PDB file of N, CA and C in Angstrom:
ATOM      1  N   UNK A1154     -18.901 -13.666  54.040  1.00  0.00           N
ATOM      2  CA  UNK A1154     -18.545 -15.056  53.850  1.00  0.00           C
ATOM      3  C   UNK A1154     -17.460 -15.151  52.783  1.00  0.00           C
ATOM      4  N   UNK A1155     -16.569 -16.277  52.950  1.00  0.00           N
ATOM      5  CA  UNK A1155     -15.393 -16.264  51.835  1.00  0.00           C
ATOM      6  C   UNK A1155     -15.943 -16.799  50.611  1.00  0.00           C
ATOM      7  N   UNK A1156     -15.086 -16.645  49.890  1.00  0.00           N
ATOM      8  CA  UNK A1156     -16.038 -17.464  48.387  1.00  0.00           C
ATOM      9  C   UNK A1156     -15.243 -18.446  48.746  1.00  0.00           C
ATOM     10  N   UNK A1157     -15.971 -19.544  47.528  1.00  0.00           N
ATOM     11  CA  UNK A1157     -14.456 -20.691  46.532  1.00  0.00           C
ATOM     12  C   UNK A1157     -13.272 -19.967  46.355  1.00  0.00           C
ATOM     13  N   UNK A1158     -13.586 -19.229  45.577  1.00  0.00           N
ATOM     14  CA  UNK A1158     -12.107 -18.916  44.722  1.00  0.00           C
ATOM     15  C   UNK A1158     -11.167 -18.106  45.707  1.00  0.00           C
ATOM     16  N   UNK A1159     -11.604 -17.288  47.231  1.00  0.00           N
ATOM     17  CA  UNK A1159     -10.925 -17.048  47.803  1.00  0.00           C
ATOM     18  C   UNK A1159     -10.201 -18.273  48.778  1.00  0.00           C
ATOM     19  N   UNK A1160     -10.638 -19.437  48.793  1.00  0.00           N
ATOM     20  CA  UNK A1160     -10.584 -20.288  49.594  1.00  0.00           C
ATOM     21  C   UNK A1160      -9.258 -21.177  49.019  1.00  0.00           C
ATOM     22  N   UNK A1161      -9.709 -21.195  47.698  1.00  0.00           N
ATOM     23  CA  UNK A1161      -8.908 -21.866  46.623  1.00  0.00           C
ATOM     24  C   UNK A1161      -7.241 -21.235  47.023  1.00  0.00           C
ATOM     25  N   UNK A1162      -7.334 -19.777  46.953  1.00  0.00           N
ATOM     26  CA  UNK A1162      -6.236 -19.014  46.622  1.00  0.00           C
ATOM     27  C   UNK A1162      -5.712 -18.993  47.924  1.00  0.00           C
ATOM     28  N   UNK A1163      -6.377 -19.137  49.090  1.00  0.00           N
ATOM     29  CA  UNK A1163      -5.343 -19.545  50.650  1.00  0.00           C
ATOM     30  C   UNK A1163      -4.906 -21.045  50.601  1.00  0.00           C
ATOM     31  N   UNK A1164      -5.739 -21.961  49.639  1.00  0.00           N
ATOM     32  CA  UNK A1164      -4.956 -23.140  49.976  1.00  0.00           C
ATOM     33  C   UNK A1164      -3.590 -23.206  49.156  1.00  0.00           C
ATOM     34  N   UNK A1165      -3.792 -22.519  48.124  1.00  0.00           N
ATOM     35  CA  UNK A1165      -2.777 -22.851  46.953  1.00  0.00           C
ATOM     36  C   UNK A1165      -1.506 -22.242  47.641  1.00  0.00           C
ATOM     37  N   UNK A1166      -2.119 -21.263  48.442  1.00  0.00           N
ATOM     38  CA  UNK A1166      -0.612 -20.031  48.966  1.00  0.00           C
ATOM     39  C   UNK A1166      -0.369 -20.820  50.337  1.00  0.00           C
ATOM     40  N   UNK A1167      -0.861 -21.780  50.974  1.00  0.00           N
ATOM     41  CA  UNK A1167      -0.654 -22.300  52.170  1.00  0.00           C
ATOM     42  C   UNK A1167       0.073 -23.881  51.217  1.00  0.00           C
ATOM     43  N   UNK A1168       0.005 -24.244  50.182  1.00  0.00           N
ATOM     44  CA  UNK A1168       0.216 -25.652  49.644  1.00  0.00           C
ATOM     45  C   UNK A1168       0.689 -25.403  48.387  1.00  0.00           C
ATOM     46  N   UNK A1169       1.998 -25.089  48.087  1.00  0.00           N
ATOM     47  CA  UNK A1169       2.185 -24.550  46.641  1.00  0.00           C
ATOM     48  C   UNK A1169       2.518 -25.936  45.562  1.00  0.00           C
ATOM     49  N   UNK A1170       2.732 -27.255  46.457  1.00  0.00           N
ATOM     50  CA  UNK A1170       2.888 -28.594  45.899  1.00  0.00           C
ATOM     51  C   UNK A1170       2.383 -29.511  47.213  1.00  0.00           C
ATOM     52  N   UNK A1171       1.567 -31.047  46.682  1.00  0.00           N
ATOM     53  CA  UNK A1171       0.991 -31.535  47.182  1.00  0.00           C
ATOM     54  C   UNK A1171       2.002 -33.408  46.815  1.00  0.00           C
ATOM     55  N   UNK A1172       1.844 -33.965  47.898  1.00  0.00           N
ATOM     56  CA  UNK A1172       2.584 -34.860  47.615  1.00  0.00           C
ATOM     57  C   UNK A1172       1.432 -36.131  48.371  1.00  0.00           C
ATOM     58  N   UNK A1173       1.845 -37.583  47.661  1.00  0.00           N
ATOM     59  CA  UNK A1173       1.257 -38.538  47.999  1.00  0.00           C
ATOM     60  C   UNK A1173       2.061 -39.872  48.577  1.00  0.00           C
ATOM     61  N   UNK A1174       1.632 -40.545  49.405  1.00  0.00           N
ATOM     62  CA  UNK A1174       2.838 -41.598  49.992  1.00  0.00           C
ATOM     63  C   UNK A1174       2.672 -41.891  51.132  1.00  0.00           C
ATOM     64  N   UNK A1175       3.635 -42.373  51.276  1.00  0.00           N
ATOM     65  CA  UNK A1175       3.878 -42.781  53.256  1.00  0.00           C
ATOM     66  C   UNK A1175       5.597 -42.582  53.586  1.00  0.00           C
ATOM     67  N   UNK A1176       6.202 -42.456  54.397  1.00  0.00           N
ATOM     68  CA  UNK A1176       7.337 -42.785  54.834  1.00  0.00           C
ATOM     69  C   UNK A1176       7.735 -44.342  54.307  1.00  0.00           C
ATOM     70  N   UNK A1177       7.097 -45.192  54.920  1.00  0.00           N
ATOM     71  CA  UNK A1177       7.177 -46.718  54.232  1.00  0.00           C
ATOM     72  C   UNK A1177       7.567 -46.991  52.829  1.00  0.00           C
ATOM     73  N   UNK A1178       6.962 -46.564  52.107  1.00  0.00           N
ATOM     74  CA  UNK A1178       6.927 -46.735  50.434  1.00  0.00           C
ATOM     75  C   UNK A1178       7.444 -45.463  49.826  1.00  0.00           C
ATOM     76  N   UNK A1179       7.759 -44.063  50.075  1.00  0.00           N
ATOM     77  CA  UNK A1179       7.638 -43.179  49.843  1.00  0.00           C
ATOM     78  C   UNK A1179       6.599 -42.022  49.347  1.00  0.00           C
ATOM     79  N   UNK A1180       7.225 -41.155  48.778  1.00  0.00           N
ATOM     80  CA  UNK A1180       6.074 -39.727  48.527  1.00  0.00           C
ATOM     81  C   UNK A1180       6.429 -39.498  47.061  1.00  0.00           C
ATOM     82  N   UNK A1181       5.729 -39.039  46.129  1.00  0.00           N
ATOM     83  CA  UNK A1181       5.352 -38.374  44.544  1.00  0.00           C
ATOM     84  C   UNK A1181       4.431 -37.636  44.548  1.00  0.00           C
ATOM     85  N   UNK A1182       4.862 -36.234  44.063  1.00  0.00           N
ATOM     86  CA  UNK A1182       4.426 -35.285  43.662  1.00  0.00           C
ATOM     87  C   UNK A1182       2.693 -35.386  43.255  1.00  0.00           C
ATOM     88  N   UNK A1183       1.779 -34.975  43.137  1.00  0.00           N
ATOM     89  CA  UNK A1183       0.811 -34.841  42.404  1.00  0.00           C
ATOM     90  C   UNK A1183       0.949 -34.581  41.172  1.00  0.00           C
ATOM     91  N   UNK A1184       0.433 -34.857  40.266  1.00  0.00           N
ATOM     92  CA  UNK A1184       0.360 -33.726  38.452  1.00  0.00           C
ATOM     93  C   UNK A1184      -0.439 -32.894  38.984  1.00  0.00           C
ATOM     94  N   UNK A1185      -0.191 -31.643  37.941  1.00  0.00           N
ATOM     95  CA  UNK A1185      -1.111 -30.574  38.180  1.00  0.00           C
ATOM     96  C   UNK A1185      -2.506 -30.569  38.289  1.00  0.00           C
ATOM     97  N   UNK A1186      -3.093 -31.848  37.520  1.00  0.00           N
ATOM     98  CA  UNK A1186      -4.447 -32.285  37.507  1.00  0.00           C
ATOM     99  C   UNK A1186      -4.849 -32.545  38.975  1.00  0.00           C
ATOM    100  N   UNK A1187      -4.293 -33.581  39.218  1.00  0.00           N
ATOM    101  CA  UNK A1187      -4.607 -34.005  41.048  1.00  0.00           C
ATOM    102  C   UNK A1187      -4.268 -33.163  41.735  1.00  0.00           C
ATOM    103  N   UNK A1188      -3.414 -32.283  41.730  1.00  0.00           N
ATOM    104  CA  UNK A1188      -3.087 -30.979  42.510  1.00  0.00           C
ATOM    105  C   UNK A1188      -4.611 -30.066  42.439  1.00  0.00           C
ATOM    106  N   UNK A1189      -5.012 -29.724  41.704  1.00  0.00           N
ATOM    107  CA  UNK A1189      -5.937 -29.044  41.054  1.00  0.00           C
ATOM    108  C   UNK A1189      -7.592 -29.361  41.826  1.00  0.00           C
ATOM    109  N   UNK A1190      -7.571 -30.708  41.849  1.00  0.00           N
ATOM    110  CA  UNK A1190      -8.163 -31.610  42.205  1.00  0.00           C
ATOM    111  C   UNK A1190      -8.931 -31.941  43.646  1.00  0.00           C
ATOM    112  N   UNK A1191      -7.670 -31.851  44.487  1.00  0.00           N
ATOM    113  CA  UNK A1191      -7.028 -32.136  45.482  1.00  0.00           C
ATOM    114  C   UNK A1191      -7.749 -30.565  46.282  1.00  0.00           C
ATOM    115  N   UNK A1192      -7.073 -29.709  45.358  1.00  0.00           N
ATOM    116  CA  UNK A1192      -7.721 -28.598  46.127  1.00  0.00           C
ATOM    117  C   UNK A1192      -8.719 -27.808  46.025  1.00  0.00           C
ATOM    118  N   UNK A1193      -9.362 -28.444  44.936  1.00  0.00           N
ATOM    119  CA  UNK A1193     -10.663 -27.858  44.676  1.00  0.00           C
ATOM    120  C   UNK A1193     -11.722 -28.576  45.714  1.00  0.00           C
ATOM    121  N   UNK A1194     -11.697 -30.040  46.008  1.00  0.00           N
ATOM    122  CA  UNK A1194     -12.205 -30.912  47.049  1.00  0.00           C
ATOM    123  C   UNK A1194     -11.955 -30.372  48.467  1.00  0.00           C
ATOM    124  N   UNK A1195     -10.924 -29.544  49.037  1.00  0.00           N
ATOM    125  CA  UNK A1195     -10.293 -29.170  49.838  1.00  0.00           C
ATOM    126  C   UNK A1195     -11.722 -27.777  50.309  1.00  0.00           C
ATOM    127  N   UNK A1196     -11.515 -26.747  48.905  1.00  0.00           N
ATOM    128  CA  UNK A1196     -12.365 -25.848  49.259  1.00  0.00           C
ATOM    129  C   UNK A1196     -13.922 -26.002  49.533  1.00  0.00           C
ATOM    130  N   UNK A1197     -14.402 -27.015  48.789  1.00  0.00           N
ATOM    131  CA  UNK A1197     -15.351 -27.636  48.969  1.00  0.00           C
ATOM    132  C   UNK A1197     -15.883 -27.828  50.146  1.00  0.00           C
ATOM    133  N   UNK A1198     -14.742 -28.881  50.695  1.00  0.00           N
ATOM    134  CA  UNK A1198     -15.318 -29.366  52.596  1.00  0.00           C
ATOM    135  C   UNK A1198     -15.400 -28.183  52.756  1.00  0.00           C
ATOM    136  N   UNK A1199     -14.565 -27.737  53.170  1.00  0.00           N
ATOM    137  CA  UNK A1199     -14.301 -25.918  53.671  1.00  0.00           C
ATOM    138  C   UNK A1199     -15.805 -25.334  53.703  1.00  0.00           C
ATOM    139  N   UNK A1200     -16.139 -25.205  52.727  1.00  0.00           N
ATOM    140  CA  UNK A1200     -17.390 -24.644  52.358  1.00  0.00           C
ATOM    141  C   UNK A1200     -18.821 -25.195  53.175  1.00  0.00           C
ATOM    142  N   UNK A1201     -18.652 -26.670  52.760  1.00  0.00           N
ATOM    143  CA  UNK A1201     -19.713 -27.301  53.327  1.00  0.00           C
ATOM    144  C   UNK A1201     -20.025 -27.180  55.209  1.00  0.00           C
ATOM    145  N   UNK A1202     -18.440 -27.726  55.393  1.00  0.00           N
ATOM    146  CA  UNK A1202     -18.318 -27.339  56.654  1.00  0.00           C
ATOM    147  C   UNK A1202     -19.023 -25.595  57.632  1.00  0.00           C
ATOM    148  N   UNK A1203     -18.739 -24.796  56.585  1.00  0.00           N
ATOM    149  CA  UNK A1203     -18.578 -23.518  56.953  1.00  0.00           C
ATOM    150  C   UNK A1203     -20.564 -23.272  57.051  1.00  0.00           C
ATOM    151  N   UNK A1204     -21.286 -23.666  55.769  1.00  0.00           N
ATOM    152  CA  UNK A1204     -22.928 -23.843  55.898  1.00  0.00           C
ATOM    153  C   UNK A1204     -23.082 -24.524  57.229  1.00  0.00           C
ATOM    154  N   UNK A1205     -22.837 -25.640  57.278  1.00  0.00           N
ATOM    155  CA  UNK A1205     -23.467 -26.158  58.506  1.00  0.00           C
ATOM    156  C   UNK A1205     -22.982 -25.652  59.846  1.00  0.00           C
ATOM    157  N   UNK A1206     -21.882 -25.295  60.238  1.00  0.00           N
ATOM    158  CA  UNK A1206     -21.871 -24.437  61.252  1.00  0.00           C
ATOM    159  C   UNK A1206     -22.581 -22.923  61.299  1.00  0.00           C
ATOM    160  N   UNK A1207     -22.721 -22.118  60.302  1.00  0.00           N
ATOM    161  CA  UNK A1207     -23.502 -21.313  59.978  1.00  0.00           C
ATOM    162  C   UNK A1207     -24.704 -21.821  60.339  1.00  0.00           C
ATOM    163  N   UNK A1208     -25.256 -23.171  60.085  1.00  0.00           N
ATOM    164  CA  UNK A1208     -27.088 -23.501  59.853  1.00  0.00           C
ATOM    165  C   UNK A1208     -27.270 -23.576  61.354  1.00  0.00           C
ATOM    166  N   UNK A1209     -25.791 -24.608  62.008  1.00  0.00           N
ATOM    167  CA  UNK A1209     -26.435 -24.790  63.404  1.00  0.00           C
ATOM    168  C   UNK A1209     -26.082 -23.472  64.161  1.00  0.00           C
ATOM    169  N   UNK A1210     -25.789 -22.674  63.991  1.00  0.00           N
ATOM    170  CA  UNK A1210     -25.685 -21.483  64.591  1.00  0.00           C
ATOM    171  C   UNK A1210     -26.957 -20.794  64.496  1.00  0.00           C
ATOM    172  N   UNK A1211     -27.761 -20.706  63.106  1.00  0.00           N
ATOM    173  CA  UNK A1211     -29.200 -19.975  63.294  1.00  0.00           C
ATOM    174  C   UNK A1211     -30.052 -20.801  63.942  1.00  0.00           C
ATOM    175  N   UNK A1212     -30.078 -22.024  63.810  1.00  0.00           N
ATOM    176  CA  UNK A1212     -30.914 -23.037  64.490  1.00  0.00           C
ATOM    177  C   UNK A1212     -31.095 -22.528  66.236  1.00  0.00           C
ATOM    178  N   UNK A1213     -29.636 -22.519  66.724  1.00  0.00           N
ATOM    179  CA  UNK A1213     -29.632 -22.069  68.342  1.00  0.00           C
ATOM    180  C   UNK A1213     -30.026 -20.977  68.620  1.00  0.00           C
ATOM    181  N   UNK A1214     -29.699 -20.051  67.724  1.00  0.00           N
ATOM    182  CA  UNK A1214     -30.245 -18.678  68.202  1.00  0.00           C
ATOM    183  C   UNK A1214     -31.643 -18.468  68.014  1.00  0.00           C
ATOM    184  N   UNK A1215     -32.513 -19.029  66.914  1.00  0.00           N
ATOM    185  CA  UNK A1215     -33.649 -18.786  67.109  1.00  0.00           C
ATOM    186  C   UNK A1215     -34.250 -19.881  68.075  1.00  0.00           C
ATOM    187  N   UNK A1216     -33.617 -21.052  68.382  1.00  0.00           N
ATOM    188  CA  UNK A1216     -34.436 -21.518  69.647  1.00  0.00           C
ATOM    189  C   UNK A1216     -33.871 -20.652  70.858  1.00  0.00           C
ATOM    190  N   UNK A1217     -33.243 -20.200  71.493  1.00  0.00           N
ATOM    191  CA  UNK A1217     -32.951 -19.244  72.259  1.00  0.00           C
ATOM    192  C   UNK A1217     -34.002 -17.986  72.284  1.00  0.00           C
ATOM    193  N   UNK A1218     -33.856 -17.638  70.898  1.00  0.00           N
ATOM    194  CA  UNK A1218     -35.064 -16.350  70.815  1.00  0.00           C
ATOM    195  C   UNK A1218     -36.549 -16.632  71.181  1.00  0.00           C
ATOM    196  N   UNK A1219     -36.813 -17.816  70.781  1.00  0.00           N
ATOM    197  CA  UNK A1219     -38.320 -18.157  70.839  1.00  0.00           C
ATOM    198  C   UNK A1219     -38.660 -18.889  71.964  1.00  0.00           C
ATOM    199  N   UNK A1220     -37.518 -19.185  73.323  1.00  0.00           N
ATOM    200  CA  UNK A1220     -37.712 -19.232  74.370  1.00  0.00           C
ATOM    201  C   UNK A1220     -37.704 -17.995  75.134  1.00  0.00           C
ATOM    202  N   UNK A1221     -36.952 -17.174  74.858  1.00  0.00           N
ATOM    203  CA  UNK A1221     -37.082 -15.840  75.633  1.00  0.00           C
ATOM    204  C   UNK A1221     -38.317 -15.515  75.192  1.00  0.00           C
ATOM    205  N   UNK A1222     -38.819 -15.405  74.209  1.00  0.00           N
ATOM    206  CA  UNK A1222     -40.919 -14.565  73.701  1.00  0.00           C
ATOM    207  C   UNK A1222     -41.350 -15.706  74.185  1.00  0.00           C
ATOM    208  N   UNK A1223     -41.339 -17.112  74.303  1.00  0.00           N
ATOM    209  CA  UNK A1223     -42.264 -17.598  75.382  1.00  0.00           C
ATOM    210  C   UNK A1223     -42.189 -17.097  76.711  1.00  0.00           C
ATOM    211  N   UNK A1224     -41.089 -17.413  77.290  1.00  0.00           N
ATOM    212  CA  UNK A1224     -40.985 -16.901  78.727  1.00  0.00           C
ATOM    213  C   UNK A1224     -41.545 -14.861  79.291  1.00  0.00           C
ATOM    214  N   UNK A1225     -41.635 -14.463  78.024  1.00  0.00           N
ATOM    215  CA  UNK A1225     -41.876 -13.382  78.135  1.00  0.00           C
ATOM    216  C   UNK A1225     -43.538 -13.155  77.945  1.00  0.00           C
ATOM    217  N   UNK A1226     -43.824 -14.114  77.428  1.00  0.00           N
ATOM    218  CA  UNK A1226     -45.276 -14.705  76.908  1.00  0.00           C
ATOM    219  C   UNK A1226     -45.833 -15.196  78.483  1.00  0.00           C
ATOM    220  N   UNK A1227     -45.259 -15.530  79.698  1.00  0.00           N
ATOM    221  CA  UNK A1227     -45.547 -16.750  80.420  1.00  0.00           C
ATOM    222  C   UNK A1227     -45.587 -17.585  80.316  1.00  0.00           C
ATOM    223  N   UNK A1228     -45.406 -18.140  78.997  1.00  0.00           N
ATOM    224  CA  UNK A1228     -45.129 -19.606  78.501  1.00  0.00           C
ATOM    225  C   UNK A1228     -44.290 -19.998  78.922  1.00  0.00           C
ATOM    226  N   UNK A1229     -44.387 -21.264  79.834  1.00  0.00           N
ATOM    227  CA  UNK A1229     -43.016 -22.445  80.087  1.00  0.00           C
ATOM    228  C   UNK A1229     -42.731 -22.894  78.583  1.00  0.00           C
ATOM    229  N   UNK A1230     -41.131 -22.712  78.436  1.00  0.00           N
ATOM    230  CA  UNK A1230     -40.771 -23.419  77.162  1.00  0.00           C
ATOM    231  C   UNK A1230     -40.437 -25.023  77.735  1.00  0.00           C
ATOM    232  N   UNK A1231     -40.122 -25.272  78.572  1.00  0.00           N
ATOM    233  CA  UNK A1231     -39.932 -26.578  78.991  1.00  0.00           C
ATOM    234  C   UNK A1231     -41.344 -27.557  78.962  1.00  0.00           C
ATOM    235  N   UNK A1232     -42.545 -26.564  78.925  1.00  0.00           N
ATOM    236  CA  UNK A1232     -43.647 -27.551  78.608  1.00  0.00           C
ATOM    237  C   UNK A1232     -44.044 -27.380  77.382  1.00  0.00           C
ATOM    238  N   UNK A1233     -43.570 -27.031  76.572  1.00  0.00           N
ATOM    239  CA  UNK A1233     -43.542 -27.346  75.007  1.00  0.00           C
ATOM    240  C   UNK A1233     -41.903 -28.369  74.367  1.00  0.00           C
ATOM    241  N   UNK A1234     -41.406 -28.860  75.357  1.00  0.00           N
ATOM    242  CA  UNK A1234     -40.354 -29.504  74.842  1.00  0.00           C
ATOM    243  C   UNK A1234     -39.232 -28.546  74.247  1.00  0.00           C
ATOM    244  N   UNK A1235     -38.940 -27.438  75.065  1.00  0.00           N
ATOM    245  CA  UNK A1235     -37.989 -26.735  74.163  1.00  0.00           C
ATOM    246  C   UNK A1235     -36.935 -26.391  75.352  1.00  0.00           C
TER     247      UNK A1235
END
């Protein structure tokens, strides 16, 4: 699994300045603070995102698994709601 700080260091090298605005009104730079900021929140989702696809990934496989040992059981998994 990636860490933070590796996550950190692909955004910074994928985003070496971060800008705020619209076409309409224009764009300004971030300070280094909101830059900082910006991408620490960035690695974050990243992260969070990355658990829950991880969680629902064990979730399926062990219902998968524990329908195959029923069915291997003779157990209908469909009459246990699974």
């Amino acid at each position: 699994m990636t860490t933070k700080n590796e996550i950190i260091a692909a955004l910074k090298a994928e985003n070496p300045t971060l800008r705020a605005g619209s076409d309409e009104y224009g764009y300004v730079d971030l300070t280094p603070e909101e830059y900082e900021a910006t991408i620490e929140d960035w690695a974050t989702s990243r992260l969070k995102k990355a658990d829950q696809l991880a969680e629902a990934e064990a979730l399926a496989t062990a219902k998968t698994d524990a329908i195959v040992k029923l069915t291997a059981l003779g157990i209908d998994p469909k009459a246990l709601g699974l």
